[in-house]
Coordinates of C-alpha atoms in Angstrom, one line a residue:
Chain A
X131 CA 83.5 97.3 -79.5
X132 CA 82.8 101.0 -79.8
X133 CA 85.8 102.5 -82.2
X134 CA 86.4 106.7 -81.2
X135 CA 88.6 108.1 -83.9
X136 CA 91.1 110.9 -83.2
X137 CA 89.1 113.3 -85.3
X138 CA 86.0 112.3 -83.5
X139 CA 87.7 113.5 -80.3
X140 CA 89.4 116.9 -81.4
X141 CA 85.6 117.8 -83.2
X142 CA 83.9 117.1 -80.2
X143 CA 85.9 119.0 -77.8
X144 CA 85.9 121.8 -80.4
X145 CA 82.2 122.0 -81.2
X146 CA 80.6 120.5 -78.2
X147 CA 82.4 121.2 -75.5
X148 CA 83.9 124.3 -76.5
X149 CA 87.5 123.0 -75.0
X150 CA 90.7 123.0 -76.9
X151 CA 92.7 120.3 -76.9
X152 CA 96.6 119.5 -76.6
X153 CA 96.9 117.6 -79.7
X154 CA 99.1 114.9 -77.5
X155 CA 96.6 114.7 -74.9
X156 CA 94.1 113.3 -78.3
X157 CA 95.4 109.5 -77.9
X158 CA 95.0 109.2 -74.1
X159 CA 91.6 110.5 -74.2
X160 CA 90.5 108.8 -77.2
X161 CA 91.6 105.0 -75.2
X162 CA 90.0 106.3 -72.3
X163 CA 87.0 107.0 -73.5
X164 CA 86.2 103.8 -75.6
X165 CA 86.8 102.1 -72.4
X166 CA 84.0 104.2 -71.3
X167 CA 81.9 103.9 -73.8
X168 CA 82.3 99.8 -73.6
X169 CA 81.4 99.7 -69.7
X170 CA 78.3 101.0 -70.5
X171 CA 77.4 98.9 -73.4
X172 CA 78.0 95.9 -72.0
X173 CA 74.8 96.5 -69.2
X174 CA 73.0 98.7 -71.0
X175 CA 70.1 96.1 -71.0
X176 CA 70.4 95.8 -67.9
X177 CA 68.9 98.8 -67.2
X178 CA 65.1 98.7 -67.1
X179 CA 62.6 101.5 -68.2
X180 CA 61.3 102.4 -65.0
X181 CA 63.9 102.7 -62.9
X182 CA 65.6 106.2 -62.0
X183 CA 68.5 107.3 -59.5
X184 CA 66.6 108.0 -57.1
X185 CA 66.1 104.1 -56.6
X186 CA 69.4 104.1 -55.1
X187 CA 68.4 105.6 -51.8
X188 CA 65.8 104.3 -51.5
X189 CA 67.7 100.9 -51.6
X190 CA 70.3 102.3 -49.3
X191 CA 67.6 103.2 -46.3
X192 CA 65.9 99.3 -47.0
X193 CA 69.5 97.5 -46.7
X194 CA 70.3 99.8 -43.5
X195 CA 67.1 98.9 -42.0
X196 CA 67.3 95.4 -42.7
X197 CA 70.3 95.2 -40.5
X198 CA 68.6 96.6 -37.6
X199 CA 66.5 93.9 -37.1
X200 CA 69.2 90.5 -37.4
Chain B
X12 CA 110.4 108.1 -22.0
X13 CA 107.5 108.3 -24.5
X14 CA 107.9 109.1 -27.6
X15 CA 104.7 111.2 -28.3
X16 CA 105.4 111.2 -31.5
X17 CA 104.6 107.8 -32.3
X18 CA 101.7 107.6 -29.7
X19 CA 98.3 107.4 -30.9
X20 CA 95.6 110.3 -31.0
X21 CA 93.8 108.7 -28.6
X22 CA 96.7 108.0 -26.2
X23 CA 97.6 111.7 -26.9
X24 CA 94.6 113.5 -26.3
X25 CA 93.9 111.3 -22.7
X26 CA 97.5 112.6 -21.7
X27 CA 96.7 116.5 -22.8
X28 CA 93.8 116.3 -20.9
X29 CA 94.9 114.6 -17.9
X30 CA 97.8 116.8 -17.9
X31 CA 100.1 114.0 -18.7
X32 CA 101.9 115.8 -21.2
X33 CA 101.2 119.3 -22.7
X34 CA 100.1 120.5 -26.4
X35 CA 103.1 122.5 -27.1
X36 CA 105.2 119.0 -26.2
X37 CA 103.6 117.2 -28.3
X38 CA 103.3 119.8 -31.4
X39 CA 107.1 120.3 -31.0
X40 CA 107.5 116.4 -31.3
X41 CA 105.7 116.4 -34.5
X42 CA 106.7 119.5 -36.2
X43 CA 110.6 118.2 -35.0
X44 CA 109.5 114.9 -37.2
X45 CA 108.0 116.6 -39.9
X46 CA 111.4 118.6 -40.0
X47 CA 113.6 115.7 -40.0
X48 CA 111.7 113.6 -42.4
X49 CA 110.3 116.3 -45.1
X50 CA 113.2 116.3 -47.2
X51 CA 112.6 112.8 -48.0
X52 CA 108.6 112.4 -48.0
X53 CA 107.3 115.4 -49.4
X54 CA 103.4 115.3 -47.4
X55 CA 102.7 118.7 -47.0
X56 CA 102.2 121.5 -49.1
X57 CA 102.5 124.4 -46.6
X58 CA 103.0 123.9 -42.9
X59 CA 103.6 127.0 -40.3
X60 CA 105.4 126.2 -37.4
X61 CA 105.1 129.4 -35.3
X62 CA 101.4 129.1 -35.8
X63 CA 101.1 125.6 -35.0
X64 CA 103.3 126.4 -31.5
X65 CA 100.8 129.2 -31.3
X66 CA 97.9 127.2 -30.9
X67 CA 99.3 124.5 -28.8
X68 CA 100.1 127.2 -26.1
X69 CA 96.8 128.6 -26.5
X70 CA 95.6 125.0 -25.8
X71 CA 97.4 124.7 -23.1
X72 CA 96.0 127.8 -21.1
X73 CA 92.4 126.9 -21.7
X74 CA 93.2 123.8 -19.9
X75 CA 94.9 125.5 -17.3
X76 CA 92.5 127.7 -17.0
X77 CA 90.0 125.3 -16.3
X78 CA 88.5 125.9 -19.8
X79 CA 85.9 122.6 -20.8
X80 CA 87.6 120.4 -23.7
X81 CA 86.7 118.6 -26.5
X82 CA 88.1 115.0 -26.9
X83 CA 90.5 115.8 -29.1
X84 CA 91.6 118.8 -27.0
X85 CA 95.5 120.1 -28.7
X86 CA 96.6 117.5 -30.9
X87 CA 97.7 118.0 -33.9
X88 CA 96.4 116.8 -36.8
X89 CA 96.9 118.1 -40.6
X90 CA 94.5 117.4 -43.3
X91 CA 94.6 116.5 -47.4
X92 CA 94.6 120.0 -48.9
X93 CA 90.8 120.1 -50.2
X94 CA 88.9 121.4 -46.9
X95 CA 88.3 125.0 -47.3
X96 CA 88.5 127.4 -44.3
X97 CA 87.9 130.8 -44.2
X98 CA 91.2 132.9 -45.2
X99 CA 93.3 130.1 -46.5
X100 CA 94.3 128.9 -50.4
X101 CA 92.5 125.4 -50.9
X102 CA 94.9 124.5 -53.4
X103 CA 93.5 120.6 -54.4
X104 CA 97.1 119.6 -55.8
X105 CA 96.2 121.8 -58.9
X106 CA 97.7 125.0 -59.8
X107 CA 94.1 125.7 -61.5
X108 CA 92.9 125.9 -57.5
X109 CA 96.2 127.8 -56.0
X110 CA 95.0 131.5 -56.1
X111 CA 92.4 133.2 -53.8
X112 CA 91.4 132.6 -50.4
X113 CA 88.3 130.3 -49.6
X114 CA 85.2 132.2 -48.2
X115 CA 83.8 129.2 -46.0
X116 CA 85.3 126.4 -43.6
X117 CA 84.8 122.9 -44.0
X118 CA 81.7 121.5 -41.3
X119 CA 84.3 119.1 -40.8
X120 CA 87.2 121.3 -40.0
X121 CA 84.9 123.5 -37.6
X122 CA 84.1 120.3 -35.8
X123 CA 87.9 118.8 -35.3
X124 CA 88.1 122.7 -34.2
X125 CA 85.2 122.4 -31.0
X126 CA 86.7 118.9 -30.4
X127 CA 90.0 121.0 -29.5
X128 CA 92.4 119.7 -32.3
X129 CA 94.9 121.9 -34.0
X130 CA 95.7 122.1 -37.6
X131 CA 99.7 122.4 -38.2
X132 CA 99.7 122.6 -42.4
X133 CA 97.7 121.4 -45.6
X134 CA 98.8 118.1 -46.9
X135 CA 99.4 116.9 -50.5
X136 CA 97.2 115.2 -52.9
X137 CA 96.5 114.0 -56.4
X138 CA 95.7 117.0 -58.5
X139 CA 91.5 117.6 -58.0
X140 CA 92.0 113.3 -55.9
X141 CA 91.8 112.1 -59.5
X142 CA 94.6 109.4 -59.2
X143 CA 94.9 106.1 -56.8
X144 CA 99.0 106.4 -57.2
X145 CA 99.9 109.8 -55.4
X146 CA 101.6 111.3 -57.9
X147 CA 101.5 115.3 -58.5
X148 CA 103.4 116.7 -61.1
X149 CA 102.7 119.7 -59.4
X150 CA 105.0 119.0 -56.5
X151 CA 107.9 117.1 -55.8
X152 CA 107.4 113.3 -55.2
X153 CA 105.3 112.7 -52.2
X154 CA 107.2 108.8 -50.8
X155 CA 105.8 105.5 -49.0
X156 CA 107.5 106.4 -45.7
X157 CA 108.6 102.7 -45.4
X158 CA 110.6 103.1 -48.8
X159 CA 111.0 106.0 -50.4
X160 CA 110.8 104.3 -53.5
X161 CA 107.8 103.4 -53.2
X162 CA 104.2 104.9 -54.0
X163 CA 102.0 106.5 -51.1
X164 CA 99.3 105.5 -53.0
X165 CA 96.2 108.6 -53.3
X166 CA 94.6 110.4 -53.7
X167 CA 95.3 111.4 -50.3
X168 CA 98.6 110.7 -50.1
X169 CA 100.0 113.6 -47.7
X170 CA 97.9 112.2 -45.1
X171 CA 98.9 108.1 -45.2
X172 CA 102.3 109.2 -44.9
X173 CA 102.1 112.0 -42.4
X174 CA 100.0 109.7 -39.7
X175 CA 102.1 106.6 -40.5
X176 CA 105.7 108.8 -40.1
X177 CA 104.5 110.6 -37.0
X178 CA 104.4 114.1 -38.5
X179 CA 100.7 114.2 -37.2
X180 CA 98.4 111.9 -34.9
X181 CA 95.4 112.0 -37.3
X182 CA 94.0 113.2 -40.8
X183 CA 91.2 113.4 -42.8
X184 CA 91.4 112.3 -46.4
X185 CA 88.8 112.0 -48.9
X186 CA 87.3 109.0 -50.8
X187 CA 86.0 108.5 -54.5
X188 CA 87.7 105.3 -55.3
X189 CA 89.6 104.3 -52.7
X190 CA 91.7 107.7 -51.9
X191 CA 91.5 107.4 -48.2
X192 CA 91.7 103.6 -48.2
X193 CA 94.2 103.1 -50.7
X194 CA 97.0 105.3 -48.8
X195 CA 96.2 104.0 -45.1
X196 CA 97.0 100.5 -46.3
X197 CA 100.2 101.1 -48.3
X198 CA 101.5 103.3 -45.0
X199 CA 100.6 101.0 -42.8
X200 CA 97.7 103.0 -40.9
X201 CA 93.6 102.6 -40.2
X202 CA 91.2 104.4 -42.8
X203 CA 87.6 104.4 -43.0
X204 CA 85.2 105.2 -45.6
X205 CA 81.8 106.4 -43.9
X206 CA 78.7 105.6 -45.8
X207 CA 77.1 108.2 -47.7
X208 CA 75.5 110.4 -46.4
X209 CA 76.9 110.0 -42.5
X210 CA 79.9 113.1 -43.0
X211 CA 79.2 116.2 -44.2
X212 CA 80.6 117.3 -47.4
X213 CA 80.2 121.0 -46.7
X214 CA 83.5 122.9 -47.6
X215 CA 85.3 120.1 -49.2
X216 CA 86.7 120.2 -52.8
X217 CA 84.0 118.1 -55.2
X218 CA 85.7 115.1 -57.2
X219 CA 82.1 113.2 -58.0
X220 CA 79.3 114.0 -55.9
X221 CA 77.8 110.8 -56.3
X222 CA 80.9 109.0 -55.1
X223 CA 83.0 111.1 -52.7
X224 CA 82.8 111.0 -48.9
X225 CA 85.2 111.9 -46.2
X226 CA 86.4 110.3 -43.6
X227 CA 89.6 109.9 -41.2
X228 CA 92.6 107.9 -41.3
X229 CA 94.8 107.3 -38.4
X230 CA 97.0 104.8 -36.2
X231 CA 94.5 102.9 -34.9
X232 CA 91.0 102.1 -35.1
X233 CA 90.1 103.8 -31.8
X234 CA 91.4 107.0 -33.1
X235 CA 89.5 106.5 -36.7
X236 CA 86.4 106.4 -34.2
X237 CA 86.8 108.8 -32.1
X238 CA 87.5 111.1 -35.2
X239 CA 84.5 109.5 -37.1
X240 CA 82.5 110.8 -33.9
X241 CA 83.0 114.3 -34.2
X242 CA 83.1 114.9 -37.5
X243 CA 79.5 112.6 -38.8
X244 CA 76.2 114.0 -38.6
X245 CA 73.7 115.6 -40.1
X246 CA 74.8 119.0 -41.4
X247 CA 72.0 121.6 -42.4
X248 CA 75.1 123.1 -45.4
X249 CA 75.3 119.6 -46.8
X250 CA 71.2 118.1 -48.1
X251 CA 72.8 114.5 -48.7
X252 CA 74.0 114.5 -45.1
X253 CA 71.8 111.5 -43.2
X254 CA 69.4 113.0 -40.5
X255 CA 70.3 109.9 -38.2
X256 CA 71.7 110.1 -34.4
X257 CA 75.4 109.4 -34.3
X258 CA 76.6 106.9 -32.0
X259 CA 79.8 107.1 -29.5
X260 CA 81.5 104.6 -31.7
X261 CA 84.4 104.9 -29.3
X262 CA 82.1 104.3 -26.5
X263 CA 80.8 101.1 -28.2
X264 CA 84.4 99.6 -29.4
X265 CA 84.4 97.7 -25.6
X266 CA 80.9 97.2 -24.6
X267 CA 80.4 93.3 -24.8
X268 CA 77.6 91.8 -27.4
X269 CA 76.8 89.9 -30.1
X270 CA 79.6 90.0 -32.7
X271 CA 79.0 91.0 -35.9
X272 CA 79.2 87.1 -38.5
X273 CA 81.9 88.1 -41.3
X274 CA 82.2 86.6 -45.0
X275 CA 85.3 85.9 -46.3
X276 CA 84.9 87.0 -49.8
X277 CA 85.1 84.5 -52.4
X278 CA 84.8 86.0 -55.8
X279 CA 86.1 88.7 -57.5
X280 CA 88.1 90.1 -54.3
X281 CA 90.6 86.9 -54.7
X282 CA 91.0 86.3 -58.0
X283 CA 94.5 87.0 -59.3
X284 CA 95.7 87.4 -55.4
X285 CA 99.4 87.8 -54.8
X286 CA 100.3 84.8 -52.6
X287 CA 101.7 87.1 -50.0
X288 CA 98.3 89.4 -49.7
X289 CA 96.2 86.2 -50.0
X290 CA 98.1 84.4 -47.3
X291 CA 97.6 87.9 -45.3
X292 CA 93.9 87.7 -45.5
X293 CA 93.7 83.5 -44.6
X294 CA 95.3 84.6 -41.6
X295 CA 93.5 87.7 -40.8
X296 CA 90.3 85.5 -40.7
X297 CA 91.9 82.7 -38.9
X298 CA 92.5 85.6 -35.8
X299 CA 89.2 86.7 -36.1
X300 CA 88.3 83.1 -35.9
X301 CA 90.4 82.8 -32.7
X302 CA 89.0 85.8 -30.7
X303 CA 85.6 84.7 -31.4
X304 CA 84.0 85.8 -34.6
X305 CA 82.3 83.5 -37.1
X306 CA 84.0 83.6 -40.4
X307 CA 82.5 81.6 -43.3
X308 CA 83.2 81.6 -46.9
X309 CA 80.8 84.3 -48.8
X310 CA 80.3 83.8 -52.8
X311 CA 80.1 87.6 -54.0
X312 CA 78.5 88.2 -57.5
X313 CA 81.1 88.9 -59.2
X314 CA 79.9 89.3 -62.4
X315 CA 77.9 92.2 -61.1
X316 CA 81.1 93.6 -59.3
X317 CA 82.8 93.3 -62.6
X318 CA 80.3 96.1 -63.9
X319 CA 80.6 97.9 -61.2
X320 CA 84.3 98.1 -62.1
X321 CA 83.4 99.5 -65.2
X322 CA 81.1 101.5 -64.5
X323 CA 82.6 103.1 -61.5
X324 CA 85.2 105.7 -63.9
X325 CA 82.4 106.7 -65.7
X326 CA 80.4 108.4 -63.2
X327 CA 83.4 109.4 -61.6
X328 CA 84.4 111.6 -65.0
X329 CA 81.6 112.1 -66.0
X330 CA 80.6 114.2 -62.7
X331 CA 83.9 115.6 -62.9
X332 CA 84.1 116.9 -66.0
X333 CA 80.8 118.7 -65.3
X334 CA 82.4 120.5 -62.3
X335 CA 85.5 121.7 -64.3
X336 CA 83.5 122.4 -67.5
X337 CA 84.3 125.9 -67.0
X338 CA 87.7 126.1 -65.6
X339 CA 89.1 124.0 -68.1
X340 CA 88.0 126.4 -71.2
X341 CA 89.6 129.0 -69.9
X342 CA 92.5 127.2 -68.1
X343 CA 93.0 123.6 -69.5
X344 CA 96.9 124.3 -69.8
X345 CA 97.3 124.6 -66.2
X346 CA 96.4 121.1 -65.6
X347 CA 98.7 118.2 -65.2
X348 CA 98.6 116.0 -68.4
X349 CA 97.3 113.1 -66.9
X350 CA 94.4 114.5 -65.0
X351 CA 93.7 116.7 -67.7
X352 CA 93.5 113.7 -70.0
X353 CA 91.4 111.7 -67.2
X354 CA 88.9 114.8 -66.9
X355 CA 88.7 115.6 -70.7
X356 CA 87.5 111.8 -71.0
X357 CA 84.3 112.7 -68.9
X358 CA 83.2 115.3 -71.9
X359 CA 82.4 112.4 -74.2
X360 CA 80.0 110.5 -72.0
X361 CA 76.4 111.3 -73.1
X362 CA 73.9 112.6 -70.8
X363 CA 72.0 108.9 -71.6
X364 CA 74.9 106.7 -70.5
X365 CA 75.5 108.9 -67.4
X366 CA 71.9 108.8 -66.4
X367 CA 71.9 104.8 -67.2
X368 CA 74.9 104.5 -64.9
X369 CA 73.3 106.1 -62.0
X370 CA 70.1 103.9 -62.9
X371 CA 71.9 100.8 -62.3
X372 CA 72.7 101.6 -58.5
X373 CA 69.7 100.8 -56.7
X374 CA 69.6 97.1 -58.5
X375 CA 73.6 96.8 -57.8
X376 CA 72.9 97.8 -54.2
X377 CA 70.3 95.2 -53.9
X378 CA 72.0 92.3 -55.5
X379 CA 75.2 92.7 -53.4
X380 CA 73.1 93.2 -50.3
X381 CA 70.8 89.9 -50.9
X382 CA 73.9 87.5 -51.9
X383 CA 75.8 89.0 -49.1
X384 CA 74.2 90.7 -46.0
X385 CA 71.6 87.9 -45.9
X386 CA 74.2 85.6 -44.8
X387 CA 76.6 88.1 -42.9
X388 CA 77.1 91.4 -41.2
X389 CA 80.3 92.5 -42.7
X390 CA 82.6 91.6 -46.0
X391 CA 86.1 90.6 -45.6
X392 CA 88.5 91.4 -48.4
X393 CA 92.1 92.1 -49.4
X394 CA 92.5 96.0 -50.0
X395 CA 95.3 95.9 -53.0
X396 CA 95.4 92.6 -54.8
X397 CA 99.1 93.0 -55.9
X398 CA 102.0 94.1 -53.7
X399 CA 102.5 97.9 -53.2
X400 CA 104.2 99.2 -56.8
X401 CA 107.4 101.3 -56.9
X402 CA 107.7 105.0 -58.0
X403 CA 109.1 104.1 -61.2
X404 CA 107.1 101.3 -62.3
X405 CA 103.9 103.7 -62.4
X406 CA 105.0 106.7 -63.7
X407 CA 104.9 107.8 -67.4
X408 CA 102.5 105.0 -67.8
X409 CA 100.2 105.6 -70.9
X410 CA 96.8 104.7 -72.8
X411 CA 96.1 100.7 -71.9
X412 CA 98.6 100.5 -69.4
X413 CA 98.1 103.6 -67.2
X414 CA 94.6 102.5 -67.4
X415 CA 95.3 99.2 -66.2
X416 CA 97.5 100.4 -63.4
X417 CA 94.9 102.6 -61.9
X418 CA 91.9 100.0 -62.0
X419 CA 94.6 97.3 -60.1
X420 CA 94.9 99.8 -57.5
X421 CA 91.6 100.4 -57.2
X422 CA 89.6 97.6 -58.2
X423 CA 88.7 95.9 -54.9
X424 CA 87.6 99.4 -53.6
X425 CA 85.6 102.0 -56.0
X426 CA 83.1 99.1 -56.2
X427 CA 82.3 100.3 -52.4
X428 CA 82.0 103.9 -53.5
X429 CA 79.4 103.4 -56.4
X430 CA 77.2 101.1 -53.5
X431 CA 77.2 103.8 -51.0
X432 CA 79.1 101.2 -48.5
X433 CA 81.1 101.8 -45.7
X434 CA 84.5 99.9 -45.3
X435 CA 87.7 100.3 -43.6
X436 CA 91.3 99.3 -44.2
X437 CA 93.1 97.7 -41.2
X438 CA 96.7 96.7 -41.6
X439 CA 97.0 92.5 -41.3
X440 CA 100.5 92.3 -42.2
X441 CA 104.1 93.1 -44.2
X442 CA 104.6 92.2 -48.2
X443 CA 108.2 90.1 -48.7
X444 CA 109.1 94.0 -49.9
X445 CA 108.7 95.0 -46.5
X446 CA 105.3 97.5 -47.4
X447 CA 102.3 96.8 -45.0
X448 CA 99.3 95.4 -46.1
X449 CA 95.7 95.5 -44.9
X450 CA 92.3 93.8 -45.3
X451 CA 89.0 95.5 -46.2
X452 CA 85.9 95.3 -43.8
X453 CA 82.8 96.3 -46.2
X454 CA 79.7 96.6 -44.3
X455 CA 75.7 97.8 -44.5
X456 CA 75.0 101.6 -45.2
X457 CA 75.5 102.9 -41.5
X458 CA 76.8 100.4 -40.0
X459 CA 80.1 102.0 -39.2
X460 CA 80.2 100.8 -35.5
X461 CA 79.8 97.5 -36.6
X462 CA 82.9 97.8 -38.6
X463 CA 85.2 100.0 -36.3
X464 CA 84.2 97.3 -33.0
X465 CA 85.2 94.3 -35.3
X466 CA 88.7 95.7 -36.4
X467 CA 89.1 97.1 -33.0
X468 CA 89.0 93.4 -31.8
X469 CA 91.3 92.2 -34.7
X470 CA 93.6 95.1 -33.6
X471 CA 94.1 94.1 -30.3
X472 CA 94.4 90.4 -30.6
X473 CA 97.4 92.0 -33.5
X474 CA 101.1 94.2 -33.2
X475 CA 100.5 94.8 -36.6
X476 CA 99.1 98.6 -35.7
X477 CA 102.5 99.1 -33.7
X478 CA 104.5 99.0 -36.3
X479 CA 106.4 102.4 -37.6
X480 CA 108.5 102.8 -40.5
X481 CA 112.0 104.0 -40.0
X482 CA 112.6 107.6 -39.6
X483 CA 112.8 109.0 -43.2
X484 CA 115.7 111.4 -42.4
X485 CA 117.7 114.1 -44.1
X486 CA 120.4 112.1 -44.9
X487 CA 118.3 109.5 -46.9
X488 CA 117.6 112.7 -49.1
X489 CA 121.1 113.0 -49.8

């Protein structure tokens, strides 16, 4: 399980974001985003090298045209 | 006498136009409820009266003038405060948006306008629609209009609770999560989520431009189509609007043919089910049954649904904290803590993760479709999976358990978003707390008149669309 420290978050907000941050707002992001971070770990090899967004409506246009003809 | 108030848009426009009733009447009937029940509900964030009379008379002599009419000719109709028009504060529930006046109308807004219908005021939201509860620090506490003690749900919560209280005959909301679904159920009123691509998003605030769409809720699901057909299409200010014709879906709710075969959802949708909801939905899909649909038992993947869960809030902020990048270095104090927390989130998603998340759809998309829409037109599903919550019980939530409270009241619908799916929420019934409940029809990108003519039939083999919560009155206030 990915582990975001408190420091981690008030660094990165400073020096990549540019943002500063409510120190009390630093727990409730930090739980947020390790949830975040864990969604994408677990189907992250799922993922296949080839693929891109634009997949998606492409897929989209086949599943709407496949009910055209039931 | 007839209460136009509590008539539906589509009952309400036919009278307009056959000169039944006029649209002053009727705007004085609404703007009389919004009066006697504002105190208590708290759905709009501005409404003007004299203006609202204003139009309706103005209505009223272009049909007496012999002046050609749009179908939704004088009725009044008020919409979730994110649809810009020219003149007029958008505020978005934030006091980061509540300053300057917009430069451009919605497509959607000048559409409702050549269809006739007149907007009375600008309805509350969830600051930016990031939050599936309805609450708004920002404003005062925006109430279930069947208890006020209960949530509205949201992100569109001004509108469930205007169109289910009879302040207005129709609204449009918008959807990233479940925002417009979310509130029609707990009020007790139709919503729809068009597929992507079939509304134009022209003019309307951006939550995740991947995810959001808009769409209409209303009483009933002839009203949700008639507003469906004048607001979709292809819109030259919008490039992900769909170049494809739009049907009458209201024309096609009665026309006889073959009935669309519905899946009862088994999988993921039912699993930790409140007995109330679940017994709901079994008898939902026994009346489809009896009017003449085939319902059969559909296994969803629900390990891939699961993911989609997950990965749903992470496009969501991750796209949101890209459009408020630059209003929140210069303004992050004016946000309300929790969306300010939710949208701060989004910063620490790396651009590899995003772009992995968005790779994923078209596989998702594909999955779903092959394990369901080769075996039936449409997906049946409960909306919430746990009884409407109260006011109290989800506010000052925090870290694991806000979390877990918004992804309960959302689960069973952001999964749609992130396929591109439409789906609409029809009311099926009353929780042993007295707050409606409703089923979810998911169905094939575009296939929005399937879904609208199948709830139409549930809806009129039902009463459960007639039902209206008790006048939320001054003295409740007090």
């Amino acid at each position: 399980m990915t582990e975001i420290s408190a420091g981690t978050i008030l660094a990165m907000n400073r020096d990549l974001a540019r943002l500063t941050i409510d120190p009390g707002r630093v727990e409730a992001i930090r739980i947020e985003v390790k949830q975040l971070a864990a969604a994408i770990e677990q189907v992250r090899a799922l993922v296949t090298f080839n693929s891109e967004p634009a997949d998606f409506m492409a897929e989209f246009a086949i599943v709407a045209e496949a009910g055209k003809h039931d | 006498m007839i209460d136009w108030a509590t008539a539906s848009l589509c009952e309400v426009a036919d009278a307009i136009a056959a000169g039944r009733v006029s649209s002053r009447e009727v705007t004085e009937a609404c703007l009389d409820r919004v009066e006697a029940q504002e105190p208590v509900l708290h759905a709009f964030v501005e409404i003007d009266r004299q203006a609202a009379i204003a139009a309706a008379e103005a209505a009223d002599r272009a049909l007496a003038g012999g002046a050609r009419i749009g179908r939704m000719h004088g009725v009044p109709l008020a919409h979730k405060d994110m649809y810009y028009r020219v003149g007029r504060v958008s505020a978005c529930g934030s006091k980061v948006s509540d300053e300057g006046v917009r430069k451009e109308t919605a497509t959607v807004l000048n559409r409702l306008d050549d269809a006739g219908a007149i907007e009375i005021g600008r309805l509350v939201m969830v600051e930016f629609a990031m939050g599936p509860h309805g609450h708004n620090a920002n404003y005062p506490p925006c109430r279930n209009p069947w208890n006020p003690e209960y949530i509205p749900a949201g992100s569109s919560s001004g509108s469930g609770v205007a169109v289910s209280s009879g302040m207005v005959f129709g609204s449009l909301g918008s959807d990233t999560g479940g925002s417009i679904r979310g509130p029609a159920s707990v009020s007790g009123v139709v919503g729809l989520l068009p597929s992507r691509g079939r509304v134009s998003r022209a003019g309307v605030m951006p939550m995740s431009f991947s995810l959001d769409a808009v769409g209409p809720l209303a009483r009933t699901v002839r009203d949700c189509a008639r507003m469906l057909s004048v607001i979709a299409g292809k819109d030259d200010a919008d490039r992900t609007s769909i170049d494809t014709p739009v049907p009458d879906y209201e024309g096609l709710l009665d026309i006889p043919g073959r009935l669309p075969r519905i899946g009862l959802a088994r999988g993921y949708f039912d699993e930790e089910l409140h007995p109330a909801i679940d017994r709901a939905l079994e008898e939902a899909a026994d009346t489809l049954r009896r009017i003449g649909f085939q319902v059969d038992d559909v296994k969803v993947p629900a390990t891939t649904l699961g993911e989609i869960s997950d990965l749903h809030p992470l496009v969501m902020k991750a796209e949101g904290a890209a459009n408020h990048m630059t209003t929140m270095r210069g303004r992050s104090q004016d946000y309300t803590f929790e969306v300010g927390n939710r949208l701060q989130a989004g910063f620490f998603i790396t651009a590899a993760d995003y772009i992995q998340a968005l790779k994923l759809r078209g596989t998702y998309l594909r999955l779903f479709s092959e394990a369901v829409f080769e075996h039936v037109d449409l997906l049946l599903t409960p909306l919430l999976s746990r009884p409407v919550p109260t006011i109290a019980e989800t506010t000052g939530l925090q870290g694991g358990a806000y979390l877990d409270m918004v992804s309960g009241l959302t689960r069973n619908t952001k999964v749609v978003n992130y396929l591109g799916l439409p789906a609409i929420s029809v009311p099926c019934g009353f929780t042993p707390e007295g707050l409606p409940t409703s089923f979810q029809l998911i169905g094939r990108p575009l296939a929005e008149a399937q879904l609208l003519t199948a709830a139409h039939r549930y809806e009129q083999a039902t009463e459960w669309h007639r039902a209206r919560p008790p006048l939320a009155s001054r003295q409740a206030a007090a």
